[in-house]
PDB file of C-alpha atoms and ligand atoms in Angstrom:
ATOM      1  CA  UNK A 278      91.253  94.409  85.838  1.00 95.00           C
ATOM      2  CA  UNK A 279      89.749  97.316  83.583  1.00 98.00           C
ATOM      3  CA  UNK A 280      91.002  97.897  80.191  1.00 98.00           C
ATOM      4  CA  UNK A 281      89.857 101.210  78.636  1.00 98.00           C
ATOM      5  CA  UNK A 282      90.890 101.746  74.596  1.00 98.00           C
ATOM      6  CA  UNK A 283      90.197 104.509  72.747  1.00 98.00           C
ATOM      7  CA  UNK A 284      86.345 105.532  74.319  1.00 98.00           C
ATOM      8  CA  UNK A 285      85.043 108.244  72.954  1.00 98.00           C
ATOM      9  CA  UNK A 286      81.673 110.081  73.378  1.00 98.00           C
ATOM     10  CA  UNK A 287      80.392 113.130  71.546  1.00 98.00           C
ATOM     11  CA  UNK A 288      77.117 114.775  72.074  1.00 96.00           C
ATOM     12  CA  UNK A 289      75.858 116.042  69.338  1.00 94.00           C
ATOM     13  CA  UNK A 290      78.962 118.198  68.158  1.00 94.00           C
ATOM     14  CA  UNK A 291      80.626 118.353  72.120  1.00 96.00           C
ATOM     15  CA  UNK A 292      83.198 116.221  72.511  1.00 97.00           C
ATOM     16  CA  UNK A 293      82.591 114.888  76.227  1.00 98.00           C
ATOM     17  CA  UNK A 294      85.547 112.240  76.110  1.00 98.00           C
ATOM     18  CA  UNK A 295      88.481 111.668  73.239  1.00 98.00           C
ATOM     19  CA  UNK A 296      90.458 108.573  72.609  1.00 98.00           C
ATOM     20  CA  UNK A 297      90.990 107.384  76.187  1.00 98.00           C
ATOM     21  CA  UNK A 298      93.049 104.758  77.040  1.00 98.00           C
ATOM     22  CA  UNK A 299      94.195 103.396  80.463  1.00 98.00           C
ATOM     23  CA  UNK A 300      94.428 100.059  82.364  1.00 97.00           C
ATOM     24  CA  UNK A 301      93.868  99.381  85.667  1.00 98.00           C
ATOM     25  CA  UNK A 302      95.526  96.393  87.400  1.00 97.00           C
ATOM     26  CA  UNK A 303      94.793  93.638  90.036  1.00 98.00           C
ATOM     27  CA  UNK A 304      96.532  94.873  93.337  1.00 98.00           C
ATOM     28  CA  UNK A 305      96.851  99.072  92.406  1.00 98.00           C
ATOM     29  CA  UNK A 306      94.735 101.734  92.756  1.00 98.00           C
ATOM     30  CA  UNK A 307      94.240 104.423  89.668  1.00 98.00           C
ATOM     31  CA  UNK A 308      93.599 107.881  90.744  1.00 98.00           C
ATOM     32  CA  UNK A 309      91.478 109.425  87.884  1.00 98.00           C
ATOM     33  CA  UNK A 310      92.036 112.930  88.056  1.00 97.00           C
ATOM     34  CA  UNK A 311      91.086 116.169  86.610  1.00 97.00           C
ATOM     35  CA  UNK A 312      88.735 119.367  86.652  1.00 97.00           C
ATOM     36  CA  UNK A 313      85.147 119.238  86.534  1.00 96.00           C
ATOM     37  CA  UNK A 314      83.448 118.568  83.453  1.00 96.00           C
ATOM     38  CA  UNK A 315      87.035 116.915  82.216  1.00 98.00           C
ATOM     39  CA  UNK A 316      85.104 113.845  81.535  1.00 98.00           C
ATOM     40  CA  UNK A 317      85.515 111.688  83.822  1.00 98.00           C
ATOM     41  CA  UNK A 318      81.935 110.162  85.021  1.00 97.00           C
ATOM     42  CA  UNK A 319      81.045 109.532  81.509  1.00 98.00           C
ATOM     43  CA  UNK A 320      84.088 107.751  80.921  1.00 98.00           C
ATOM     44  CA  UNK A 321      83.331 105.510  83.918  1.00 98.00           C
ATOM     45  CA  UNK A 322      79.598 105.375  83.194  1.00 96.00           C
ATOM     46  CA  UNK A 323      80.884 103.968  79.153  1.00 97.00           C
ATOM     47  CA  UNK A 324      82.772 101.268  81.332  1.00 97.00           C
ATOM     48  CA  UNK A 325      79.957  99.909  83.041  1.00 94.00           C
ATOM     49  CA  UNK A 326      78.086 100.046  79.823  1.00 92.00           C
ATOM     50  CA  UNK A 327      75.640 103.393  80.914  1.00 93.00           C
ATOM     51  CA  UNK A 328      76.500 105.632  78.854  1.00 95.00           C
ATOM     52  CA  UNK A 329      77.238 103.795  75.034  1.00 96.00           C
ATOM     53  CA  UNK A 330      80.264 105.187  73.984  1.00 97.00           C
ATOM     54  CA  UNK A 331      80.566 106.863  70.505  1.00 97.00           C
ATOM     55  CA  UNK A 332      84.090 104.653  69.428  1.00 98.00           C
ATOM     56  CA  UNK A 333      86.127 102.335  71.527  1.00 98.00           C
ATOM     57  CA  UNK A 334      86.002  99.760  73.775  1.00 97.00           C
ATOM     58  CA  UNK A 335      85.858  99.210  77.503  1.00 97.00           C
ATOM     59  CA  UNK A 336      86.217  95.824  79.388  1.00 96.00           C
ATOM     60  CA  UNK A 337      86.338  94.408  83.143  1.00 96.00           C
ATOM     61  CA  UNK A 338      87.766  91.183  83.768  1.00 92.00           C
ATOM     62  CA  UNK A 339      88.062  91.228  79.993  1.00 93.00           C
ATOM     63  CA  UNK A 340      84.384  91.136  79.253  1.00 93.00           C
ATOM     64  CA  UNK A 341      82.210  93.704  78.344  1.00 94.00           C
ATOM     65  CA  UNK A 342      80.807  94.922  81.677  1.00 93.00           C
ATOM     66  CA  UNK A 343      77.173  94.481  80.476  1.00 91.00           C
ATOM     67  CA  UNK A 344      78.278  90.354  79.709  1.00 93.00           C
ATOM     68  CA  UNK A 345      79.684  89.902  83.391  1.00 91.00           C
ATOM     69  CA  UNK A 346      77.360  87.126  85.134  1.00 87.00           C
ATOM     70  CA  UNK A 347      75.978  88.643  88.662  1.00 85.00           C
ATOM     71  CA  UNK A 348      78.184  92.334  87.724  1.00 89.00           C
ATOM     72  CA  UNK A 349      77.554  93.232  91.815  1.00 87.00           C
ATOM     73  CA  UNK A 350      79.891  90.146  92.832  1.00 90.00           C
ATOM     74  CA  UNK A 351      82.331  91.036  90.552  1.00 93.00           C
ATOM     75  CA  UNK A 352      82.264  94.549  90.028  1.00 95.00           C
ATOM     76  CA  UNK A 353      81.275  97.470  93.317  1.00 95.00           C
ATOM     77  CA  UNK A 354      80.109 100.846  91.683  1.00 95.00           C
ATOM     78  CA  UNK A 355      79.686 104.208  93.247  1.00 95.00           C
ATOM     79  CA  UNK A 356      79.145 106.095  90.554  1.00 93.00           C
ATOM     80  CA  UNK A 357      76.310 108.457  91.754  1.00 82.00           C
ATOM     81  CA  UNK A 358      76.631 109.025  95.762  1.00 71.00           C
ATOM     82  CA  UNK A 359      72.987 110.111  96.688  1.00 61.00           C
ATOM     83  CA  UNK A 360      71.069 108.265  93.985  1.00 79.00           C
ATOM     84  CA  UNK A 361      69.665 105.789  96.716  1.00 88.00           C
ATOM     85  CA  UNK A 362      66.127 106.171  97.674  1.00 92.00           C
ATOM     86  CA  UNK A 363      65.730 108.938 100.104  1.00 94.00           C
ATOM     87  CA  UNK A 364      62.690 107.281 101.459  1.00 95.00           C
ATOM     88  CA  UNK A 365      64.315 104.085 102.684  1.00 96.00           C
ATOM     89  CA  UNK A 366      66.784 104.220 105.751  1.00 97.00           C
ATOM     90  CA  UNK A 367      70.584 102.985 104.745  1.00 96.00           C
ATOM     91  CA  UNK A 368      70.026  99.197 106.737  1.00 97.00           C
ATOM     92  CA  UNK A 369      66.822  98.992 104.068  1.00 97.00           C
ATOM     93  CA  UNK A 370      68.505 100.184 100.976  1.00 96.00           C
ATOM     94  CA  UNK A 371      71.738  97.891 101.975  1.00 96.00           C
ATOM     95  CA  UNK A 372      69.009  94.797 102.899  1.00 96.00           C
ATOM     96  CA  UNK A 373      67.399  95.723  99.431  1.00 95.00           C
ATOM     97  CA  UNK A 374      70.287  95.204  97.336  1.00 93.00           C
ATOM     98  CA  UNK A 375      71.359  92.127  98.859  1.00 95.00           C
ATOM     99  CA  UNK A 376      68.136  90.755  98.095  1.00 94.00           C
ATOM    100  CA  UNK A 377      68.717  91.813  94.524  1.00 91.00           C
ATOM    101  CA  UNK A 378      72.400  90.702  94.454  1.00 90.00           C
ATOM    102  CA  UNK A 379      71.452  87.413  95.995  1.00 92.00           C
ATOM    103  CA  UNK A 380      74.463  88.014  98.684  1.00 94.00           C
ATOM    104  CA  UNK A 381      73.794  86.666 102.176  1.00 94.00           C
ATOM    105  CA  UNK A 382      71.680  89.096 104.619  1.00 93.00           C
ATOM    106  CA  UNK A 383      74.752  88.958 107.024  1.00 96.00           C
ATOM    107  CA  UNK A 384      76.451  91.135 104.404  1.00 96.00           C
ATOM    108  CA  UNK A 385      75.070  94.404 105.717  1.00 97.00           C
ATOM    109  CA  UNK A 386      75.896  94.203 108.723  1.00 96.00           C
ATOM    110  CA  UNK A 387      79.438  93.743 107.634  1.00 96.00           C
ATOM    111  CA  UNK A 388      79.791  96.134 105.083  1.00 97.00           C
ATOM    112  CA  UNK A 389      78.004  98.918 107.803  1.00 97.00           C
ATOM    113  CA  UNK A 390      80.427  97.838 109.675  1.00 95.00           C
ATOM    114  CA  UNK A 391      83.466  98.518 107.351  1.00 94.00           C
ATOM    115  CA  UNK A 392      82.178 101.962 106.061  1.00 94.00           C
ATOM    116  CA  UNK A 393      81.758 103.356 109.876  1.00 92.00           C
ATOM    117  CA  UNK A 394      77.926 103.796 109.527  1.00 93.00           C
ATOM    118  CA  UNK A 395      76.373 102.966 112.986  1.00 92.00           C
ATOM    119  CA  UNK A 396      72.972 101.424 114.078  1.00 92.00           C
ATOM    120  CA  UNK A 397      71.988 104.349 114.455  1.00 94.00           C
ATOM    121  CA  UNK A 398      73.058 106.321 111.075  1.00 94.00           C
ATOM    122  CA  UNK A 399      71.849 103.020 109.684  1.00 96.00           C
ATOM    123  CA  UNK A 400      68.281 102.843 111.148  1.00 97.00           C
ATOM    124  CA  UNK A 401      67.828 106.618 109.038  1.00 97.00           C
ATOM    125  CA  UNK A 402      66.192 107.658 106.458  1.00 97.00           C
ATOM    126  CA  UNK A 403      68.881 108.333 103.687  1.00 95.00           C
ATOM    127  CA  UNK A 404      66.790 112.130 103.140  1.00 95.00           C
ATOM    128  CA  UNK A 405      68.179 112.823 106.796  1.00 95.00           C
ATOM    129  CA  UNK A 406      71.911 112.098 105.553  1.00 94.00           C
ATOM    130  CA  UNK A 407      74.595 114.199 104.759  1.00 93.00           C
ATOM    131  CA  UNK A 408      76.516 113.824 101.422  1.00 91.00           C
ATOM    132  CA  UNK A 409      79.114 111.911 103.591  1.00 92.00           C
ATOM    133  CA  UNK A 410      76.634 109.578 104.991  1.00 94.00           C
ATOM    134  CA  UNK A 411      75.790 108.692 101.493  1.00 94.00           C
ATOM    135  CA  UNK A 412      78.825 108.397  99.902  1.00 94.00           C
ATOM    136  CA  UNK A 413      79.932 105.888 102.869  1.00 95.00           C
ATOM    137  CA  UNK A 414      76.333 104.056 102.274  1.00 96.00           C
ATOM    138  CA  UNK A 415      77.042 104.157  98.562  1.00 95.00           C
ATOM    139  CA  UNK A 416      80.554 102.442  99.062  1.00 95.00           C
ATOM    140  CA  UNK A 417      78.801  99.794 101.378  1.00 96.00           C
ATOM    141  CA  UNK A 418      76.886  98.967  98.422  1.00 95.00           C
ATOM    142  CA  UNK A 419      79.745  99.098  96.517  1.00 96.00           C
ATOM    143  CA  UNK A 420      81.110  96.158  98.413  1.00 96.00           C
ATOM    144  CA  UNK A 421      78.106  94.121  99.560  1.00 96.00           C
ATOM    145  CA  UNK A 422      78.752  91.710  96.945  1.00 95.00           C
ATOM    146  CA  UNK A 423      82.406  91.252  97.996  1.00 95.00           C
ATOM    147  CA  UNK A 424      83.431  92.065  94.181  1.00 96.00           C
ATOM    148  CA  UNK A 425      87.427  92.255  93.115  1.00 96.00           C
ATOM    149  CA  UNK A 426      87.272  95.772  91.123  1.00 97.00           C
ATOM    150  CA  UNK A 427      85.621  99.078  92.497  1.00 98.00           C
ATOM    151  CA  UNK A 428      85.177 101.698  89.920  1.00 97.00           C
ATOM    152  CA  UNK A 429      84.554 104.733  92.272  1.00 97.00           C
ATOM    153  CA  UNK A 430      83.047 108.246  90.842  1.00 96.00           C
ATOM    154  CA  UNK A 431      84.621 111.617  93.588  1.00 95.00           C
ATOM    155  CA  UNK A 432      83.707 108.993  96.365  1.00 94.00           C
ATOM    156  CA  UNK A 433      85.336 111.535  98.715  1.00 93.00           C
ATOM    157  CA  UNK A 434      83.142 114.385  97.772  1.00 91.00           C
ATOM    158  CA  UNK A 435      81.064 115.452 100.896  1.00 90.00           C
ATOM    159  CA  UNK A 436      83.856 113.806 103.685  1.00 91.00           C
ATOM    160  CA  UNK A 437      85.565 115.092 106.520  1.00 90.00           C
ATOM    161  CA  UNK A 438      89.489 114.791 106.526  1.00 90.00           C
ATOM    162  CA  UNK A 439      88.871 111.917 108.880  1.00 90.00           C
ATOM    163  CA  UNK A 440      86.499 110.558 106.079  1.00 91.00           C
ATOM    164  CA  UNK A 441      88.956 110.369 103.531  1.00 92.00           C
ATOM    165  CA  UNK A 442      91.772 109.037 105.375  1.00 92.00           C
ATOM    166  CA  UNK A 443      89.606 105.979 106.601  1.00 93.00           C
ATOM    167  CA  UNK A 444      88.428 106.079 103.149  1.00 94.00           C
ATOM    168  CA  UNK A 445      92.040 105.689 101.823  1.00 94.00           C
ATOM    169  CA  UNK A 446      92.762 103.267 104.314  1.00 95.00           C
ATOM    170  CA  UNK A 447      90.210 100.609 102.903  1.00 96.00           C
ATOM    171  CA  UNK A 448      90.856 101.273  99.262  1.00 97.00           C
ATOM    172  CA  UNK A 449      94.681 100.828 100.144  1.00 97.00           C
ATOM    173  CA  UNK A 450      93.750  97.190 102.073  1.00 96.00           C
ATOM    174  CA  UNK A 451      91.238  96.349  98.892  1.00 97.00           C
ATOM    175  CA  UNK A 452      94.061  97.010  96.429  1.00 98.00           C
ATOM    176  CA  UNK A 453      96.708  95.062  99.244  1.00 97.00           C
ATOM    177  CA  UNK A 454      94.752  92.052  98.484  1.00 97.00           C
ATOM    178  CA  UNK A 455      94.679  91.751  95.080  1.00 97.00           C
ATOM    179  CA  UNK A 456      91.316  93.628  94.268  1.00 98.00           C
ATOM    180  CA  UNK A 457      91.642  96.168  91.261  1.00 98.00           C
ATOM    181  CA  UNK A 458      90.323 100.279  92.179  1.00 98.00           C
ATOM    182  CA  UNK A 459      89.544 102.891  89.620  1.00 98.00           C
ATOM    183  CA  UNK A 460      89.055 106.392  91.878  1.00 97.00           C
ATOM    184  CA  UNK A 461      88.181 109.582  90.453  1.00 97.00           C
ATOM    185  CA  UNK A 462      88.773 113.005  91.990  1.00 96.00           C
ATOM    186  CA  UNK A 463      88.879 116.983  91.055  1.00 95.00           C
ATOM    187  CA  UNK A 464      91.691 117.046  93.843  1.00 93.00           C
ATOM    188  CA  UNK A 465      94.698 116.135  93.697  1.00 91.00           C
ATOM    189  CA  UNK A 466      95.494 115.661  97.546  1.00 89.00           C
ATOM    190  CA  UNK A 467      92.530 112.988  97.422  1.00 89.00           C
ATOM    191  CA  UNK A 468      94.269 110.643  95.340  1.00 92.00           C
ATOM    192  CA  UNK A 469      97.495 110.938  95.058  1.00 91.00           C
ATOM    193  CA  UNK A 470      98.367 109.517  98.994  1.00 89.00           C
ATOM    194  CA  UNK A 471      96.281 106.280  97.788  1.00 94.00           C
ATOM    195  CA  UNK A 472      96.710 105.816  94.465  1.00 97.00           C
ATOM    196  CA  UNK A 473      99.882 103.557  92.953  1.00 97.00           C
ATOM    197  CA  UNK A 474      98.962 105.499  89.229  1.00 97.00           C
ATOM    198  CA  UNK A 475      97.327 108.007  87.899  1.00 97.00           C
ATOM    199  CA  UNK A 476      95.491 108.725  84.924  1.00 98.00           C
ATOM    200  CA  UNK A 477      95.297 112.351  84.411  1.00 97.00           C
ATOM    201  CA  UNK A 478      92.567 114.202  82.322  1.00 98.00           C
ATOM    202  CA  UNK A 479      91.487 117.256  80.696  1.00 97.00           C
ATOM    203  CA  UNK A 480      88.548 118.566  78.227  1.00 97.00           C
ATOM    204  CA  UNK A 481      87.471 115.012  77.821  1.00 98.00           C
ATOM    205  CA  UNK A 482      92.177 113.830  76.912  1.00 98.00           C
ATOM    206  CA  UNK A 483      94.509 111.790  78.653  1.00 98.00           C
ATOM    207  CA  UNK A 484      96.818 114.431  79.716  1.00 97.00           C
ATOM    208  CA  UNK A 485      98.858 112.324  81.365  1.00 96.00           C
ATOM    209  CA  UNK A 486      99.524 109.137  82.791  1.00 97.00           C
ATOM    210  CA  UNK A 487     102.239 106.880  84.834  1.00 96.00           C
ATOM    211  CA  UNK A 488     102.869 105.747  88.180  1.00 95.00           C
ATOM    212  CA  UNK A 489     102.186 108.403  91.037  1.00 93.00           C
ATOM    213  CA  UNK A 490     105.742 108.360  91.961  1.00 91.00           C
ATOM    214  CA  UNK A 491     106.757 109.155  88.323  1.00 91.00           C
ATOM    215  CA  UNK A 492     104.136 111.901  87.445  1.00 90.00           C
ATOM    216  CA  UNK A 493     104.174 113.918  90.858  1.00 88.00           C
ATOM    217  CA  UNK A 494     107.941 113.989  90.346  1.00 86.00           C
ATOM    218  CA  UNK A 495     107.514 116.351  87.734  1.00 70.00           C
ATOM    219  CA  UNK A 496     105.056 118.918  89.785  1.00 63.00           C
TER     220      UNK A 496
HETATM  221  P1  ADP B1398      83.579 115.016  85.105  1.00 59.39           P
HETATM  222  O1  ADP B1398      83.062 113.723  85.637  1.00 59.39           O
HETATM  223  O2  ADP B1398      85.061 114.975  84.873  1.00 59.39           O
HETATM  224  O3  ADP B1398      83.174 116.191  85.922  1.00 59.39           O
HETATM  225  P2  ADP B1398      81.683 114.590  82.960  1.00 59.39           P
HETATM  226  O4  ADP B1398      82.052 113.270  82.383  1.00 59.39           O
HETATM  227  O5  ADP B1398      80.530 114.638  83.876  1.00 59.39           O
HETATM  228  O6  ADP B1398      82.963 115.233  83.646  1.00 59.39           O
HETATM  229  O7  ADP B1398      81.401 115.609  81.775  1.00 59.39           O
HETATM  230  C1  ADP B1398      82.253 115.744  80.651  1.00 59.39           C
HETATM  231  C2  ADP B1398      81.639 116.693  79.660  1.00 59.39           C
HETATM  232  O8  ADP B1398      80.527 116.061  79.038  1.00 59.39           O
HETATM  233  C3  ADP B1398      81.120 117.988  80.252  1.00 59.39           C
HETATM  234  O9  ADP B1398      81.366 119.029  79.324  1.00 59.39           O
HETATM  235  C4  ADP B1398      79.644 117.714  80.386  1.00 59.39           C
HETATM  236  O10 ADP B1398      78.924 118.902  80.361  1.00 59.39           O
HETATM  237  C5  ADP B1398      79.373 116.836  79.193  1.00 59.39           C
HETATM  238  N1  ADP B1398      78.226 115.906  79.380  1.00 59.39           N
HETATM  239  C6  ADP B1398      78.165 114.929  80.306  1.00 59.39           C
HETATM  240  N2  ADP B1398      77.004 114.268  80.226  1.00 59.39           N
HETATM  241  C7  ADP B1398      76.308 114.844  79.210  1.00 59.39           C
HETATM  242  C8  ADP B1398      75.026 114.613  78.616  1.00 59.39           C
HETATM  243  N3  ADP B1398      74.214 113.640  79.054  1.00 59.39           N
HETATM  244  N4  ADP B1398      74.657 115.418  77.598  1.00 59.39           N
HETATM  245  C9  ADP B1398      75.476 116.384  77.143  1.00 59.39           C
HETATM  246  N5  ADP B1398      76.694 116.652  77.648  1.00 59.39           N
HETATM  247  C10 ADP B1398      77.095 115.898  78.664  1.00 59.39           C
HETATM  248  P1  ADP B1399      59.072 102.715  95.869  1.00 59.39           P
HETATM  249  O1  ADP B1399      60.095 102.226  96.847  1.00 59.39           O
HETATM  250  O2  ADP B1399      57.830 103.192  96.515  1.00 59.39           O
HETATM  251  O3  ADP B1399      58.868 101.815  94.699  1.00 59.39           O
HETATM  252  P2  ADP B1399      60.169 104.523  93.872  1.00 59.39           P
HETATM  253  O4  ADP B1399      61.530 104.016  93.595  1.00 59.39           O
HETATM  254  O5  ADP B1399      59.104 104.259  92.872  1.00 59.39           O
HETATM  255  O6  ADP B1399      59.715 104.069  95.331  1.00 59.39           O
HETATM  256  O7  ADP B1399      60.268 106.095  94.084  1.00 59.39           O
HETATM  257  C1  ADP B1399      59.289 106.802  94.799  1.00 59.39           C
HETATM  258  C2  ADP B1399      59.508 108.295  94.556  1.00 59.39           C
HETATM  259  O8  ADP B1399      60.779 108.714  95.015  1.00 59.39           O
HETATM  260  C3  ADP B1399      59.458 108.621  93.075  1.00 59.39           C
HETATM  261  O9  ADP B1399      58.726 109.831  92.909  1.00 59.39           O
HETATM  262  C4  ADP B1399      60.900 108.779  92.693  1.00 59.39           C
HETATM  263  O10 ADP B1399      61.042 109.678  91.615  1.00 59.39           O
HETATM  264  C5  ADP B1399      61.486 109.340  93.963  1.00 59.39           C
HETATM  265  N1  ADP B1399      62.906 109.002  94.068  1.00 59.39           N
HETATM  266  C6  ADP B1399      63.473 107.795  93.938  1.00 59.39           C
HETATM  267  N2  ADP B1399      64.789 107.864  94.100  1.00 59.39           N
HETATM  268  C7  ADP B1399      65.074 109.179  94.325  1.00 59.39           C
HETATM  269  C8  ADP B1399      66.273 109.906  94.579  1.00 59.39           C
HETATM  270  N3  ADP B1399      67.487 109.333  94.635  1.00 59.39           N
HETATM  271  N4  ADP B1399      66.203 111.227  94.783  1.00 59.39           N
HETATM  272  C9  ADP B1399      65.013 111.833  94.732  1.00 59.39           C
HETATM  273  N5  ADP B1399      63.833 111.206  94.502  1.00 59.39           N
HETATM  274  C10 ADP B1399      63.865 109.891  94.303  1.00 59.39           C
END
């Protein structure tokens, strides 16, 4: 569970993000939507405690995110796709963060497995991948430590068609059994066949929010 009241963040006199509130639930996926630069990473980076927000509060599995014992087993985060090491190929960056994590070794295998990356893909360098290749290597991270909430930044940037439909696929089965998924997108078609609500932004405001069913009704 994620509950999100009133974060705000202002650099210098910009206003990045303005009294947002939204919850996200055990079992449903939130579609986070809006433009570029609406405000949406920062908003996701102030829930996992990156970015310190300038007023309100943000918890997961109502602690403060920077309080949660072992955060990777509760908690999968893709929040920057291509921020791994381009230097280390994806089974060494997975095999890294397990070590970190403390999550068995058998764990990469499986999560390479879920996120389609091959032995192949997996025995390369992440320089040599493409922005899909990372962004599936990013979500195996994401769910090495088997955690019950993903908080996903544009995960689907950089996919093929057939990308994003697997993609919605597993977020649909995470969500199916009980786990709690916070997605943002720019596009509209990216979330809205996956996602049971959405929370709708713009210049850094909730613009809207409500079930899917409810809110593309009115399009
Ligand atoms: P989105 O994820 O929706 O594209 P962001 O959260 O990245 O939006 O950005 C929201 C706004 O905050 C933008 O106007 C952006 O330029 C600004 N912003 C984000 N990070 C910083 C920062 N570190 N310093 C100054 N402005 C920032
Ligand atoms: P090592 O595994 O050798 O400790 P480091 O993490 O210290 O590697 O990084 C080695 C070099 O790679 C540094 O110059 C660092 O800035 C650069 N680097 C690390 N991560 C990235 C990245 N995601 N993109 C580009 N350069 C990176």
């Amino acid at each position: 569970m994620i509950t999100v009241e009133r974060l705000s963040k202002r650099y210098g006199r910009h206003t990045a993000v303005e009294d947002v509130s939204f919850h996200c639930e055990p079992g449903t996926v939130t579609g986070f939507l809006g433009p570029n630069g609406a405000g949406k990473s920062t908003t996701m980076r102030m829930i996992c405690g990156f970015t310190p927000p300038s007023a309100g509060t943000a918890t997961v599995n109502n602690v403060d995110y920077r309080q949660l014992p072992n955060p990777g087993r509760q908690v999968g985060l893709l929040l920057d796709a291509g921020a791994q090491h381009p230097g280390r190929t994806g089974r060494e960056t997975l095999t890294l963060s397990a070590k970190i994590m403390g999550v068995p070794r058998r764990r990469v295998d499986e999560c390479l497995d879920q996120v389609g990356l091959n032995a192949v893909a997996a025995g390369r360098r992440v320089r040599a991948y493409s922005l899909g290749m990372r962004q599936r290597l990013g979500l195996a991270q994401a769910l090495l430590g088997d955690p019950r909430v993903l908080i996903l930044d544009e995960p689907a940037n950089g996919l093929d068609p057939e990308g994003i439909y697997w993609m919605r696929g597993l977020l649909r089965d995470f969500a199916d059994r009980g786990g709690t998924v916070l997605l943002s997108s720019h596009l509209l078609r990216e979330v809205e066949a996956v996602a049971d609500r959405l929370v709708v932004i713009g210049a850094g405001r909730v613009v809207a929010q409500g079930s899917r069913d409810e809110l593309l009704a009115g399009t």
